[in-house]
mmCIF file of C-alpha atoms in Angstrom:
data_model
loop_
_atom_site.group_PDB
_atom_site.id
_atom_site.type_symbol
_atom_site.label_atom_id
_atom_site.label_comp_id
_atom_site.label_asym_id
_atom_site.label_seq_id
_atom_site.Cartn_x
_atom_site.Cartn_y
_atom_site.Cartn_z
ATOM 1 C CA MET A 1376 8.647 15.310 6.759
ATOM 2 C CA THR A 1377 9.226 13.739 10.182
ATOM 3 C CA GLU A 1378 7.507 14.209 13.545
ATOM 4 C CA ASN A 1379 7.217 11.856 16.602
ATOM 5 C CA ASN A 1380 8.739 8.847 14.800
ATOM 6 C CA THR A 1381 6.323 9.419 11.924
ATOM 7 C CA VAL A 1382 7.470 9.986 8.347
ATOM 8 C CA TYR A 1383 4.965 11.793 6.104
ATOM 9 C CA ILE A 1384 5.316 10.871 2.424
ATOM 10 C CA GLY A 1385 4.950 13.648 -0.130
ATOM 11 C CA ASN A 1386 6.194 14.207 -3.654
ATOM 12 C CA LYS A 1387 9.931 13.990 -3.130
ATOM 13 C CA PRO A 1388 12.008 11.076 -4.463
ATOM 14 C CA VAL A 1389 11.570 7.773 -2.533
ATOM 15 C CA MET A 1390 15.136 7.865 -1.248
ATOM 16 C CA ASN A 1391 14.426 11.063 0.733
ATOM 17 C CA TYR A 1392 11.887 9.113 2.770
ATOM 18 C CA VAL A 1393 14.069 6.018 3.024
ATOM 19 C CA LEU A 1394 16.779 8.191 4.603
ATOM 20 C CA ALA A 1395 14.218 9.741 6.965
ATOM 21 C CA VAL A 1396 13.101 6.260 8.094
ATOM 22 C CA VAL A 1397 16.709 5.070 8.547
ATOM 23 C CA LYS A 1398 17.530 8.249 10.516
ATOM 24 C CA GLU A 1399 14.592 7.684 12.911
ATOM 25 C CA PHE A 1400 15.878 4.198 13.755
ATOM 26 C CA SER A 1401 19.483 5.354 14.078
ATOM 27 C CA ASN A 1402 18.255 8.056 16.483
ATOM 28 C CA GLY A 1403 16.997 5.223 18.673
ATOM 29 C CA ALA A 1404 13.367 4.808 17.582
ATOM 30 C CA LYS A 1405 12.016 1.259 18.142
ATOM 31 C CA GLU A 1406 9.002 1.874 15.932
ATOM 32 C CA VAL A 1407 8.437 4.187 12.938
ATOM 33 C CA THR A 1408 5.105 4.995 11.260
ATOM 34 C CA ILE A 1409 4.990 5.896 7.586
ATOM 35 C CA LYS A 1410 1.887 7.881 6.532
ATOM 36 C CA ALA A 1411 0.675 8.878 3.056
ATOM 37 C CA ARG A 1412 -2.406 10.029 1.167
ATOM 38 C CA GLY A 1413 -3.688 9.645 -2.340
ATOM 39 C CA LYS A 1414 -1.080 9.024 -5.051
ATOM 40 C CA ALA A 1415 1.758 9.137 -2.470
ATOM 41 C CA ILE A 1416 0.503 5.796 -1.092
ATOM 42 C CA SER A 1417 2.524 3.902 -3.705
ATOM 43 C CA ARG A 1418 5.627 5.868 -2.708
ATOM 44 C CA ALA A 1419 5.031 5.013 0.960
ATOM 45 C CA VAL A 1420 5.054 1.287 0.137
ATOM 46 C CA ASP A 1421 8.199 1.799 -1.965
ATOM 47 C CA ALA A 1422 9.908 3.632 0.907
ATOM 48 C CA VAL A 1423 9.114 0.843 3.382
ATOM 49 C CA GLU A 1424 10.198 -1.892 0.984
ATOM 50 C CA VAL A 1425 13.496 -0.196 0.029
ATOM 51 C CA SER A 1426 14.202 0.575 3.699
ATOM 52 C CA ARG A 1427 13.724 -2.959 4.901
ATOM 53 C CA ASN A 1428 15.235 -4.754 1.913
ATOM 54 C CA ARG A 1429 18.405 -2.684 1.627
ATOM 55 C CA PHE A 1430 19.068 -0.611 4.731
ATOM 56 C CA ILE A 1431 17.435 -1.851 7.935
ATOM 57 C CA THR A 1432 16.902 -5.514 7.282
ATOM 58 C CA ASP A 1433 15.991 -6.318 10.908
ATOM 59 C CA VAL A 1434 12.662 -4.479 10.918
ATOM 60 C CA LYS A 1435 9.291 -6.118 10.484
ATOM 61 C CA ILE A 1436 5.941 -4.708 9.427
ATOM 62 C CA ASN A 1437 3.872 -4.420 12.550
ATOM 63 C CA ASP A 1438 0.642 -3.037 11.158
ATOM 64 C CA ILE A 1439 -0.848 -1.591 7.980
ATOM 65 C CA LYS A 1440 -4.041 0.469 8.075
ATOM 66 C CA ILE A 1441 -5.920 2.072 5.208
ATOM 67 C CA GLY A 1442 -8.795 4.527 5.414
ATOM 68 C CA THR A 1443 -10.468 7.596 3.978
ATOM 69 C CA GLU A 1444 -10.080 11.227 5.042
ATOM 70 C CA ARG A 1445 -12.203 14.240 4.087
ATOM 71 C CA ILE A 1446 -10.069 17.086 2.842
ATOM 72 C CA ALA A 1447 -11.066 20.625 1.920
ATOM 73 C CA SER A 1448 -9.719 22.126 -1.295
ATOM 74 C CA GLU A 1449 -10.603 25.171 -3.456
ATOM 75 C CA LYS A 1450 -13.102 22.923 -5.251
ATOM 76 C CA GLY A 1451 -14.835 22.010 -1.963
ATOM 77 C CA GLU A 1452 -14.575 18.880 0.225
ATOM 78 C CA SER A 1453 -13.425 15.546 -1.207
ATOM 79 C CA ASN A 1454 -12.385 12.091 0.004
ATOM 80 C CA VAL A 1455 -8.791 10.892 -0.137
ATOM 81 C CA SER A 1456 -7.425 7.457 0.721
ATOM 82 C CA ILE A 1457 -4.762 7.163 3.411
ATOM 83 C CA ILE A 1458 -2.290 4.492 4.514
ATOM 84 C CA GLU A 1459 -0.369 4.030 7.754
ATOM 85 C CA ILE A 1460 2.434 1.468 7.873
ATOM 86 C CA VAL A 1461 4.051 0.750 11.244
ATOM 87 C CA ILE A 1462 7.476 -0.890 11.144
ATOM 88 C CA THR A 1463 9.288 -2.150 14.242
ATOM 89 C CA LYS A 1464 12.847 -3.169 15.032
ATOM 90 C CA GLN A 1465 13.040 -6.883 15.819
ATOM 91 C CA LEU A 1466 14.562 -7.233 19.332
ATOM 92 C CA MET B 783 -8.951 -8.119 -14.328
ATOM 93 C CA THR B 784 -10.539 -10.809 -12.140
ATOM 94 C CA GLU B 785 -9.573 -14.407 -11.378
ATOM 95 C CA ASN B 786 -10.380 -16.685 -8.376
ATOM 96 C CA ASN B 787 -11.970 -13.887 -6.301
ATOM 97 C CA THR B 788 -8.903 -11.743 -6.984
ATOM 98 C CA VAL B 789 -9.104 -8.317 -8.628
ATOM 99 C CA TYR B 790 -5.880 -7.139 -10.302
ATOM 100 C CA ILE B 791 -5.546 -3.364 -10.384
ATOM 101 C CA GLY B 792 -4.129 -1.792 -13.545
ATOM 102 C CA ASN B 793 -4.422 1.603 -15.198
ATOM 103 C CA LYS B 794 -8.166 1.795 -15.714
ATOM 104 C CA PRO B 795 -10.357 4.231 -13.752
ATOM 105 C CA VAL B 796 -10.945 3.273 -10.090
ATOM 106 C CA MET B 797 -14.642 2.649 -10.668
ATOM 107 C CA ASN B 798 -13.846 -0.242 -13.047
ATOM 108 C CA TYR B 799 -12.217 -2.049 -10.145
ATOM 109 C CA VAL B 800 -14.899 -1.046 -7.652
ATOM 110 C CA LEU B 801 -17.477 -2.675 -9.932
ATOM 111 C CA ALA B 802 -15.309 -5.788 -10.258
ATOM 112 C CA VAL B 803 -15.082 -6.066 -6.451
ATOM 113 C CA VAL B 804 -18.836 -5.540 -6.035
ATOM 114 C CA LYS B 805 -19.524 -8.142 -8.743
ATOM 115 C CA GLU B 806 -17.358 -10.744 -6.979
ATOM 116 C CA PHE B 807 -19.367 -10.354 -3.783
ATOM 117 C CA SER B 808 -22.693 -10.366 -5.608
ATOM 118 C CA ASN B 809 -21.602 -13.600 -7.306
ATOM 119 C CA GLY B 810 -21.375 -15.085 -3.823
ATOM 120 C CA ALA B 811 -17.729 -14.576 -2.861
ATOM 121 C CA LYS B 812 -17.181 -14.331 0.915
ATOM 122 C CA GLU B 813 -13.674 -12.940 0.490
ATOM 123 C CA VAL B 814 -12.056 -10.867 -2.281
ATOM 124 C CA THR B 815 -8.344 -10.091 -2.694
ATOM 125 C CA ILE B 816 -7.246 -6.888 -4.389
ATOM 126 C CA LYS B 817 -3.708 -6.990 -5.826
ATOM 127 C CA ALA B 818 -1.583 -4.198 -7.303
ATOM 128 C CA ARG B 819 1.992 -3.256 -8.153
ATOM 129 C CA GLY B 820 3.945 -0.057 -8.333
ATOM 130 C CA LYS B 821 1.963 3.121 -8.988
ATOM 131 C CA ALA B 822 -1.314 1.145 -9.117
ATOM 132 C CA ILE B 823 -1.006 0.558 -5.352
ATOM 133 C CA SER B 824 -2.680 3.918 -4.650
ATOM 134 C CA ARG B 825 -5.543 2.966 -6.962
ATOM 135 C CA ALA B 826 -5.942 -0.377 -5.153
ATOM 136 C CA VAL B 827 -6.423 1.453 -1.837
ATOM 137 C CA ASP B 828 -8.878 3.834 -3.529
ATOM 138 C CA ALA B 829 -10.851 0.899 -4.961
ATOM 139 C CA VAL B 830 -11.129 -0.783 -1.555
ATOM 140 C CA GLU B 831 -12.097 2.422 0.209
ATOM 141 C CA VAL B 832 -14.753 3.420 -2.370
ATOM 142 C CA SER B 833 -16.130 -0.158 -2.373
ATOM 143 C CA ARG B 834 -16.545 -0.366 1.360
ATOM 144 C CA ASN B 835 -17.620 3.218 1.987
ATOM 145 C CA ARG B 836 -20.232 3.463 -0.754
ATOM 146 C CA PHE B 837 -21.225 0.059 -2.124
ATOM 147 C CA ILE B 838 -20.591 -2.900 0.188
ATOM 148 C CA THR B 839 -20.556 -1.351 3.610
ATOM 149 C CA ASP B 840 -20.652 -4.695 5.459
ATOM 150 C CA VAL B 841 -17.153 -5.796 4.460
ATOM 151 C CA LYS B 842 -14.105 -5.520 6.662
ATOM 152 C CA ILE B 843 -10.410 -5.491 5.844
ATOM 153 C CA ASN B 844 -9.087 -8.888 6.788
ATOM 154 C CA ASP B 845 -5.432 -8.511 5.879
ATOM 155 C CA ILE B 846 -3.038 -6.171 4.092
ATOM 156 C CA LYS B 847 0.351 -7.382 2.893
ATOM 157 C CA ILE B 848 3.078 -5.445 1.126
ATOM 158 C CA GLY B 849 6.206 -6.830 -0.490
ATOM 159 C CA THR B 850 8.672 -6.635 -3.361
ATOM 160 C CA GLU B 851 8.683 -8.588 -6.616
ATOM 161 C CA ARG B 852 11.449 -8.900 -9.209
ATOM 162 C CA ILE B 853 10.175 -8.167 -12.670
ATOM 163 C CA ALA B 854 11.950 -8.459 -16.012
ATOM 164 C CA SER B 855 11.651 -5.624 -18.515
ATOM 165 C CA GLU B 856 13.515 -4.593 -21.674
ATOM 166 C CA LYS B 857 15.934 -2.700 -19.424
ATOM 167 C CA GLY B 858 16.691 -5.849 -17.399
ATOM 168 C CA GLU B 859 15.397 -6.978 -13.972
ATOM 169 C CA SER B 860 14.048 -4.494 -11.422
ATOM 170 C CA ASN B 861 12.175 -4.485 -8.117
ATOM 171 C CA VAL B 862 8.562 -3.387 -7.824
ATOM 172 C CA SER B 863 6.463 -2.993 -4.701
ATOM 173 C CA ILE B 864 3.248 -4.986 -4.385
ATOM 174 C CA ILE B 865 0.172 -4.842 -2.156
ATOM 175 C CA GLU B 866 -2.482 -7.445 -1.378
ATOM 176 C CA ILE B 867 -5.642 -6.359 0.441
ATOM 177 C CA VAL B 868 -8.068 -9.058 1.554
ATOM 178 C CA ILE B 869 -11.615 -7.919 2.307
ATOM 179 C CA THR B 870 -14.255 -10.172 3.835
ATOM 180 C CA LYS B 871 -18.030 -10.011 4.168
ATOM 181 C CA GLN B 872 -19.031 -9.695 7.837
ATOM 182 C CA LEU B 873 -21.320 -12.652 8.667
#
């Protein structure tokens, strides 16, 4: 779920990812990136919003990028949307 | 679905919204805003990505905002995440 201050959003409940984000900052991270694909994009936005509204209120959204990735599946290659949200502790 | 160069994403298929975005630009809009809430956020990102990868390749993403809105339902008030994506024709 977490690697190099990056939290990857999957199919778990939102709170799992909120806790992962909070843990990154409590471990001293100044900046955390939240990444998601496809239907998990909505959950990524939820995780960021819950994190900054209820748990780490002194973070700001530094950057939001969206894009398209090609992924291979049994049914062949297909496109999937991606999002990257970078949140930073306000100094 | 559309009002003042703004496309509101709901539960219809993604292509409905892609066509709405394309129509706004063909009607002369220089800038179109795509708005969505909750689970429709993923579809909003899909609609933007399909629009700019396959139909209107000369647009760029001008701004992306996320936030939280309070909405009233039968079960009382609750929070919902929102996204606003502004795309602009490159002059």
